[in-house]
JSON list of C-alpha atoms in Angstrom, two decimals:
[
{"chain": "X", "resi": 1, "resn": "MET", "atom": "CA", "xyz": [83.21, 63.35, 95.96]},
{"chain": "X", "resi": 2, "resn": "PRO", "atom": "CA", "xyz": [86.92, 63.62, 95.00]},
{"chain": "X", "resi": 3, "resn": "ARG", "atom": "CA", "xyz": [86.06, 66.57, 92.70]},
{"chain": "X", "resi": 4, "resn": "ILE", "atom": "CA", "xyz": [84.66, 68.62, 95.57]},
{"chain": "X", "resi": 5, "resn": "ILE", "atom": "CA", "xyz": [87.72, 68.24, 97.83]},
{"chain": "X", "resi": 6, "resn": "PRO", "atom": "CA", "xyz": [89.89, 70.73, 95.87]},
{"chain": "X", "resi": 7, "resn": "TRP", "atom": "CA", "xyz": [87.05, 73.27, 96.04]},
{"chain": "X", "resi": 8, "resn": "ILE", "atom": "CA", "xyz": [86.73, 72.80, 99.79]},
{"chain": "X", "resi": 9, "resn": "LEU", "atom": "CA", "xyz": [90.47, 73.29, 100.18]},
{"chain": "X", "resi": 10, "resn": "ILE", "atom": "CA", "xyz": [90.40, 76.44, 98.04]},
{"chain": "X", "resi": 11, "resn": "LEU", "atom": "CA", "xyz": [87.48, 77.86, 100.00]},
{"chain": "X", "resi": 12, "resn": "ALA", "atom": "CA", "xyz": [89.18, 77.05, 103.32]},
{"chain": "X", "resi": 13, "resn": "ALA", "atom": "CA", "xyz": [92.44, 78.67, 102.17]},
{"chain": "X", "resi": 14, "resn": "TRP", "atom": "CA", "xyz": [90.54, 81.74, 100.99]},
{"chain": "X", "resi": 15, "resn": "THR", "atom": "CA", "xyz": [88.60, 82.25, 104.23]},
{"chain": "X", "resi": 16, "resn": "LEU", "atom": "CA", "xyz": [91.46, 81.39, 106.63]},
{"chain": "X", "resi": 17, "resn": "PRO", "atom": "CA", "xyz": [92.95, 84.91, 106.58]},
{"chain": "X", "resi": 18, "resn": "LEU", "atom": "CA", "xyz": [89.52, 86.34, 107.35]},
{"chain": "X", "resi": 19, "resn": "GLN", "atom": "CA", "xyz": [89.20, 84.05, 110.37]},
{"chain": "X", "resi": 20, "resn": "ALA", "atom": "CA", "xyz": [92.73, 84.80, 111.57]},
{"chain": "X", "resi": 21, "resn": "GLU", "atom": "CA", "xyz": [92.22, 88.57, 111.65]},
{"chain": "X", "resi": 22, "resn": "THR", "atom": "CA", "xyz": [91.23, 89.81, 115.05]},
{"chain": "X", "resi": 23, "resn": "PRO", "atom": "CA", "xyz": [89.41, 93.11, 115.01]},
{"chain": "X", "resi": 24, "resn": "GLU", "atom": "CA", "xyz": [90.82, 95.91, 117.11]},
{"chain": "X", "resi": 25, "resn": "PRO", "atom": "CA", "xyz": [88.92, 96.15, 120.39]},
{"chain": "X", "resi": 26, "resn": "PRO", "atom": "CA", "xyz": [86.51, 99.06, 120.61]},
{"chain": "X", "resi": 27, "resn": "ARG", "atom": "CA", "xyz": [88.10, 102.25, 121.90]},
{"chain": "X", "resi": 28, "resn": "ASP", "atom": "CA", "xyz": [87.00, 103.53, 125.28]},
{"chain": "X", "resi": 29, "resn": "LEU", "atom": "CA", "xyz": [84.94, 106.56, 124.29]},
{"chain": "X", "resi": 30, "resn": "ALA", "atom": "CA", "xyz": [85.83, 108.25, 127.58]},
{"chain": "X", "resi": 31, "resn": "GLU", "atom": "CA", "xyz": [89.39, 108.64, 126.21]},
{"chain": "X", "resi": 32, "resn": "LEU", "atom": "CA", "xyz": [88.17, 110.80, 123.31]},
{"chain": "X", "resi": 33, "resn": "SER", "atom": "CA", "xyz": [87.73, 114.55, 123.66]},
{"chain": "X", "resi": 34, "resn": "ILE", "atom": "CA", "xyz": [84.53, 116.16, 122.44]},
{"chain": "X", "resi": 35, "resn": "HIS", "atom": "CA", "xyz": [84.91, 118.88, 119.82]},
{"chain": "X", "resi": 36, "resn": "GLY", "atom": "CA", "xyz": [82.32, 121.09, 118.19]},
{"chain": "X", "resi": 37, "resn": "TRP", "atom": "CA", "xyz": [81.68, 121.08, 114.46]},
{"chain": "X", "resi": 38, "resn": "VAL", "atom": "CA", "xyz": [83.82, 124.25, 114.24]},
{"chain": "X", "resi": 39, "resn": "GLU", "atom": "CA", "xyz": [87.01, 124.59, 116.30]},
{"chain": "X", "resi": 40, "resn": "GLN", "atom": "CA", "xyz": [90.09, 126.76, 116.36]},
{"chain": "X", "resi": 41, "resn": "VAL", "atom": "CA", "xyz": [93.20, 124.90, 115.24]},
{"chain": "X", "resi": 42, "resn": "VAL", "atom": "CA", "xyz": [96.85, 125.94, 115.11]},
{"chain": "X", "resi": 43, "resn": "LEU", "atom": "CA", "xyz": [99.06, 125.13, 112.11]},
{"chain": "X", "resi": 44, "resn": "LYS", "atom": "CA", "xyz": [102.54, 124.17, 113.28]},
{"chain": "X", "resi": 45, "resn": "PRO", "atom": "CA", "xyz": [105.34, 125.19, 113.31]},
{"chain": "X", "resi": 46, "resn": "GLU", "atom": "CA", "xyz": [104.13, 128.59, 112.06]},
{"chain": "X", "resi": 47, "resn": "ASN", "atom": "CA", "xyz": [101.60, 128.92, 114.94]},
{"chain": "X", "resi": 48, "resn": "ILE", "atom": "CA", "xyz": [98.84, 130.17, 112.65]},
{"chain": "X", "resi": 49, "resn": "ARG", "atom": "CA", "xyz": [95.45, 130.02, 114.37]},
{"chain": "X", "resi": 50, "resn": "LEU", "atom": "CA", "xyz": [92.43, 129.32, 112.12]},
{"chain": "X", "resi": 51, "resn": "ASN", "atom": "CA", "xyz": [88.79, 128.36, 112.50]},
{"chain": "X", "resi": 52, "resn": "ALA", "atom": "CA", "xyz": [88.27, 124.93, 110.98]},
{"chain": "X", "resi": 53, "resn": "LYS", "atom": "CA", "xyz": [85.23, 122.83, 110.18]},
{"chain": "X", "resi": 54, "resn": "MET", "atom": "CA", "xyz": [85.35, 119.31, 111.62]},
{"chain": "X", "resi": 55, "resn": "ASP", "atom": "CA", "xyz": [84.06, 117.18, 108.74]},
{"chain": "X", "resi": 56, "resn": "THR", "atom": "CA", "xyz": [83.48, 113.50, 109.52]},
{"chain": "X", "resi": 57, "resn": "GLY", "atom": "CA", "xyz": [82.30, 113.06, 105.92]},
{"chain": "X", "resi": 58, "resn": "ALA", "atom": "CA", "xyz": [85.73, 113.97, 104.51]},
{"chain": "X", "resi": 59, "resn": "THR", "atom": "CA", "xyz": [88.57, 111.47, 104.61]},
{"chain": "X", "resi": 60, "resn": "THR", "atom": "CA", "xyz": [91.41, 113.95, 104.15]},
{"chain": "X", "resi": 61, "resn": "SER", "atom": "CA", "xyz": [91.77, 117.42, 105.63]},
{"chain": "X", "resi": 62, "resn": "SER", "atom": "CA", "xyz": [92.04, 120.41, 103.31]},
{"chain": "X", "resi": 63, "resn": "LEU", "atom": "CA", "xyz": [93.41, 123.93, 103.57]},
{"chain": "X", "resi": 64, "resn": "ASN", "atom": "CA", "xyz": [92.70, 127.13, 101.66]},
{"chain": "X", "resi": 65, "resn": "ALA", "atom": "CA", "xyz": [95.83, 127.59, 99.54]},
{"chain": "X", "resi": 66, "resn": "LEU", "atom": "CA", "xyz": [96.23, 130.54, 97.19]},
{"chain": "X", "resi": 67, "resn": "ASN", "atom": "CA", "xyz": [98.95, 131.42, 94.67]},
{"chain": "X", "resi": 68, "resn": "LYS", "atom": "CA", "xyz": [100.25, 127.84, 94.56]},
{"chain": "X", "resi": 69, "resn": "GLU", "atom": "CA", "xyz": [103.68, 127.41, 92.96]},
{"chain": "X", "resi": 70, "resn": "ILE", "atom": "CA", "xyz": [105.28, 124.00, 92.54]},
{"chain": "X", "resi": 71, "resn": "PHE", "atom": "CA", "xyz": [109.08, 123.91, 92.58]},
{"chain": "X", "resi": 72, "resn": "GLU", "atom": "CA", "xyz": [111.95, 121.49, 93.09]},
{"chain": "X", "resi": 73, "resn": "ARG", "atom": "CA", "xyz": [114.10, 121.43, 96.21]},
{"chain": "X", "resi": 74, "resn": "ASP", "atom": "CA", "xyz": [116.86, 118.85, 96.71]},
{"chain": "X", "resi": 75, "resn": "GLY", "atom": "CA", "xyz": [115.40, 116.71, 93.93]},
{"chain": "X", "resi": 76, "resn": "GLU", "atom": "CA", "xyz": [111.92, 116.62, 95.49]},
{"chain": "X", "resi": 77, "resn": "GLU", "atom": "CA", "xyz": [108.67, 118.31, 94.52]},
{"chain": "X", "resi": 78, "resn": "TRP", "atom": "CA", "xyz": [107.64, 121.14, 96.86]},
{"chain": "X", "resi": 79, "resn": "ILE", "atom": "CA", "xyz": [104.84, 123.68, 96.83]},
{"chain": "X", "resi": 80, "resn": "GLY", "atom": "CA", "xyz": [104.71, 127.27, 97.99]},
{"chain": "X", "resi": 81, "resn": "PHE", "atom": "CA", "xyz": [101.30, 128.71, 98.78]},
{"chain": "X", "resi": 82, "resn": "ASP", "atom": "CA", "xyz": [99.62, 131.57, 100.58]},
{"chain": "X", "resi": 83, "resn": "ILE", "atom": "CA", "xyz": [96.96, 131.38, 103.24]},
{"chain": "X", "resi": 84, "resn": "VAL", "atom": "CA", "xyz": [94.86, 134.32, 104.34]},
{"chain": "X", "resi": 85, "resn": "ASN", "atom": "CA", "xyz": [96.11, 135.82, 107.58]},
{"chain": "X", "resi": 86, "resn": "PRO", "atom": "CA", "xyz": [93.20, 135.21, 109.99]},
{"chain": "X", "resi": 87, "resn": "ARG", "atom": "CA", "xyz": [93.99, 138.49, 111.77]},
{"chain": "X", "resi": 88, "resn": "ASP", "atom": "CA", "xyz": [93.96, 140.56, 108.58]},
{"chain": "X", "resi": 89, "resn": "GLU", "atom": "CA", "xyz": [92.14, 139.15, 105.55]},
{"chain": "X", "resi": 90, "resn": "ASN", "atom": "CA", "xyz": [94.02, 141.57, 103.27]},
{"chain": "X", "resi": 91, "resn": "ASP", "atom": "CA", "xyz": [97.33, 139.99, 104.33]},
{"chain": "X", "resi": 92, "resn": "LYS", "atom": "CA", "xyz": [98.70, 136.63, 103.20]},
{"chain": "X", "resi": 93, "resn": "VAL", "atom": "CA", "xyz": [101.12, 134.25, 104.93]},
{"chain": "X", "resi": 94, "resn": "ARG", "atom": "CA", "xyz": [103.47, 132.26, 102.65]},
{"chain": "X", "resi": 95, "resn": "LEU", "atom": "CA", "xyz": [104.08, 128.60, 103.50]},
{"chain": "X", "resi": 96, "resn": "GLU", "atom": "CA", "xyz": [106.21, 125.92, 101.82]},
{"chain": "X", "resi": 97, "resn": "ARG", "atom": "CA", "xyz": [105.84, 122.17, 102.16]},
{"chain": "X", "resi": 98, "resn": "LYS", "atom": "CA", "xyz": [107.07, 119.05, 100.40]},
{"chain": "X", "resi": 99, "resn": "ILE", "atom": "CA", "xyz": [104.38, 117.42, 98.26]},
{"chain": "X", "resi": 100, "resn": "VAL", "atom": "CA", "xyz": [103.80, 113.86, 99.51]},
{"chain": "X", "resi": 101, "resn": "ARG", "atom": "CA", "xyz": [101.27, 112.83, 96.86]},
{"chain": "X", "resi": 102, "resn": "TYR", "atom": "CA", "xyz": [98.36, 114.00, 94.75]},
{"chain": "X", "resi": 103, "resn": "VAL", "atom": "CA", "xyz": [94.74, 113.13, 95.40]},
{"chain": "X", "resi": 104, "resn": "ARG", "atom": "CA", "xyz": [91.97, 112.93, 92.82]},
{"chain": "X", "resi": 105, "resn": "ILE", "atom": "CA", "xyz": [88.73, 114.40, 94.16]},
{"chain": "X", "resi": 106, "resn": "ILE", "atom": "CA", "xyz": [85.35, 113.85, 92.52]},
{"chain": "X", "resi": 107, "resn": "ARG", "atom": "CA", "xyz": [83.33, 117.00, 93.01]},
{"chain": "X", "resi": 108, "resn": "HIS", "atom": "CA", "xyz": [79.57, 117.21, 93.52]},
{"chain": "X", "resi": 109, "resn": "ASP", "atom": "CA", "xyz": [79.11, 118.20, 89.88]},
{"chain": "X", "resi": 110, "resn": "GLY", "atom": "CA", "xyz": [80.90, 115.02, 88.76]},
{"chain": "X", "resi": 111, "resn": "ASN", "atom": "CA", "xyz": [84.08, 116.78, 87.63]},
{"chain": "X", "resi": 112, "resn": "HIS", "atom": "CA", "xyz": [87.45, 115.56, 88.84]},
{"chain": "X", "resi": 113, "resn": "GLN", "atom": "CA", "xyz": [90.06, 117.66, 90.55]},
{"chain": "X", "resi": 114, "resn": "ARG", "atom": "CA", "xyz": [93.74, 116.82, 91.18]},
{"chain": "X", "resi": 115, "resn": "ARG", "atom": "CA", "xyz": [95.08, 118.35, 94.38]},
{"chain": "X", "resi": 116, "resn": "PRO", "atom": "CA", "xyz": [98.56, 118.38, 95.92]},
{"chain": "X", "resi": 117, "resn": "VAL", "atom": "CA", "xyz": [98.79, 116.86, 99.40]},
{"chain": "X", "resi": 118, "resn": "VAL", "atom": "CA", "xyz": [101.31, 117.93, 102.04]},
{"chain": "X", "resi": 119, "resn": "ASN", "atom": "CA", "xyz": [102.06, 116.92, 105.62]},
{"chain": "X", "resi": 120, "resn": "MET", "atom": "CA", "xyz": [101.20, 119.55, 108.20]},
{"chain": "X", "resi": 121, "resn": "GLY", "atom": "CA", "xyz": [101.18, 119.65, 111.98]},
{"chain": "X", "resi": 122, "resn": "ILE", "atom": "CA", "xyz": [97.84, 120.62, 113.49]},
{"chain": "X", "resi": 123, "resn": "CYS", "atom": "CA", "xyz": [97.06, 121.37, 117.12]},
{"chain": "X", "resi": 124, "resn": "MET", "atom": "CA", "xyz": [93.41, 120.75, 117.93]},
{"chain": "X", "resi": 125, "resn": "GLY", "atom": "CA", "xyz": [92.41, 121.01, 121.60]},
{"chain": "X", "resi": 126, "resn": "GLU", "atom": "CA", "xyz": [95.18, 119.25, 123.49]},
{"chain": "X", "resi": 127, "resn": "HIS", "atom": "CA", "xyz": [95.99, 116.98, 120.55]},
{"chain": "X", "resi": 128, "resn": "TYR", "atom": "CA", "xyz": [98.87, 117.52, 118.14]},
{"chain": "X", "resi": 129, "resn": "ARG", "atom": "CA", "xyz": [99.16, 115.34, 115.07]},
{"chain": "X", "resi": 130, "resn": "GLU", "atom": "CA", "xyz": [100.87, 115.60, 111.71]},
{"chain": "X", "resi": 131, "resn": "SER", "atom": "CA", "xyz": [98.64, 114.50, 108.90]},
{"chain": "X", "resi": 132, "resn": "GLU", "atom": "CA", "xyz": [98.05, 114.87, 105.20]},
{"chain": "X", "resi": 133, "resn": "ILE", "atom": "CA", "xyz": [96.25, 117.97, 103.98]},
{"chain": "X", "resi": 134, "resn": "SER", "atom": "CA", "xyz": [95.11, 118.62, 100.43]},
{"chain": "X", "resi": 135, "resn": "LEU", "atom": "CA", "xyz": [95.62, 122.16, 99.15]},
{"chain": "X", "resi": 136, "resn": "ILE", "atom": "CA", "xyz": [92.71, 123.85, 97.39]},
{"chain": "X", "resi": 137, "resn": "ASP", "atom": "CA", "xyz": [91.27, 127.32, 96.93]},
{"chain": "X", "resi": 138, "resn": "ARG", "atom": "CA", "xyz": [88.55, 127.50, 99.62]},
{"chain": "X", "resi": 139, "resn": "THR", "atom": "CA", "xyz": [88.07, 131.27, 99.25]},
{"chain": "X", "resi": 140, "resn": "GLU", "atom": "CA", "xyz": [84.35, 130.92, 98.56]},
{"chain": "X", "resi": 141, "resn": "LEU", "atom": "CA", "xyz": [83.85, 128.70, 101.63]},
{"chain": "X", "resi": 142, "resn": "THR", "atom": "CA", "xyz": [83.28, 129.90, 105.18]},
{"chain": "X", "resi": 143, "resn": "TYR", "atom": "CA", "xyz": [86.25, 128.13, 106.80]},
{"chain": "X", "resi": 144, "resn": "GLN", "atom": "CA", "xyz": [89.87, 128.14, 105.55]},
{"chain": "X", "resi": 145, "resn": "ALA", "atom": "CA", "xyz": [90.49, 124.67, 106.92]},
{"chain": "X", "resi": 146, "resn": "LEU", "atom": "CA", "xyz": [88.52, 121.46, 106.93]},
{"chain": "X", "resi": 147, "resn": "ILE", "atom": "CA", "xyz": [89.63, 118.69, 109.29]},
{"chain": "X", "resi": 148, "resn": "GLY", "atom": "CA", "xyz": [88.84, 115.22, 107.95]},
{"chain": "X", "resi": 149, "resn": "ARG", "atom": "CA", "xyz": [88.43, 111.81, 109.58]},
{"chain": "X", "resi": 150, "resn": "ASN", "atom": "CA", "xyz": [92.05, 110.76, 109.13]},
{"chain": "X", "resi": 151, "resn": "HIS", "atom": "CA", "xyz": [93.19, 113.58, 111.41]},
{"chain": "X", "resi": 152, "resn": "MET", "atom": "CA", "xyz": [90.45, 113.14, 114.02]},
{"chain": "X", "resi": 153, "resn": "GLU", "atom": "CA", "xyz": [90.54, 109.34, 114.18]},
{"chain": "X", "resi": 154, "resn": "GLY", "atom": "CA", "xyz": [91.15, 108.04, 117.68]},
{"chain": "X", "resi": 155, "resn": "LEU", "atom": "CA", "xyz": [91.34, 111.56, 119.16]},
{"chain": "X", "resi": 156, "resn": "VAL", "atom": "CA", "xyz": [87.95, 113.24, 119.09]},
{"chain": "X", "resi": 157, "resn": "LEU", "atom": "CA", "xyz": [84.20, 112.90, 118.86]},
{"chain": "X", "resi": 158, "resn": "VAL", "atom": "CA", "xyz": [82.35, 115.68, 117.05]},
{"chain": "X", "resi": 159, "resn": "ASP", "atom": "CA", "xyz": [79.29, 117.24, 118.68]},
{"chain": "X", "resi": 160, "resn": "SER", "atom": "CA", "xyz": [77.40, 118.63, 115.69]},
{"chain": "X", "resi": 161, "resn": "GLY", "atom": "CA", "xyz": [75.27, 120.86, 117.90]},
{"chain": "X", "resi": 162, "resn": "HIS", "atom": "CA", "xyz": [78.11, 122.98, 119.28]},
{"chain": "X", "resi": 163, "resn": "LYS", "atom": "CA", "xyz": [81.08, 125.11, 118.21]},
{"chain": "X", "resi": 164, "resn": "ASN", "atom": "CA", "xyz": [84.38, 125.96, 119.88]},
{"chain": "X", "resi": 165, "resn": "LEU", "atom": "CA", "xyz": [84.39, 123.43, 122.70]},
{"chain": "X", "resi": 166, "resn": "GLN", "atom": "CA", "xyz": [88.18, 122.95, 122.75]},
{"chain": "X", "resi": 167, "resn": "ALA", "atom": "CA", "xyz": [90.68, 125.79, 122.45]},
{"chain": "X", "resi": 168, "resn": "PRO", "atom": "CA", "xyz": [94.09, 124.76, 121.05]},
{"chain": "X", "resi": 169, "resn": "ARG", "atom": "CA", "xyz": [96.50, 124.12, 123.92]},
{"chain": "X", "resi": 170, "resn": "CYS", "atom": "CA", "xyz": [99.38, 122.04, 122.59]},
{"chain": "X", "resi": 171, "resn": "PRO", "atom": "CA", "xyz": [102.82, 122.68, 124.07]},
{"chain": "X", "resi": 172, "resn": "ASP", "atom": "CA", "xyz": [105.17, 124.68, 121.85]}
]
């Protein structure tokens, strides 16, 4: 019997944090706005309006970024990149952001891809939030932007049967 007491104490100490954690109460779904699987979003502060795919299967959002150039500014790593002007696909808009980290993506073919991640403000419906966006060439894809779960969390529900349910209307 004395041999089992240390094991009981170890097991109790190991499970105590699990018992002490209280899960967050469920969110009132009525507080969430309903968005279609494709919505217009506005990139801030540049006020660039794009069609974006709402992707609940993606953790992080991503943006079509062309002509990427990494440079140093004030001792920090930054990136300059072009996005296609949604009003004129032959025109590009140059943006610059500080790189906050890199993400390693495993593609469907099993290959790995290292992408820079930046913070960007996005207006979606009446919701404005700054969140991390990975930069990748999405030229071959239908939508320049993909909005992932991290950006939508606690704000929206996605109705996969509809598009364009919420026009961007964040204050300037």
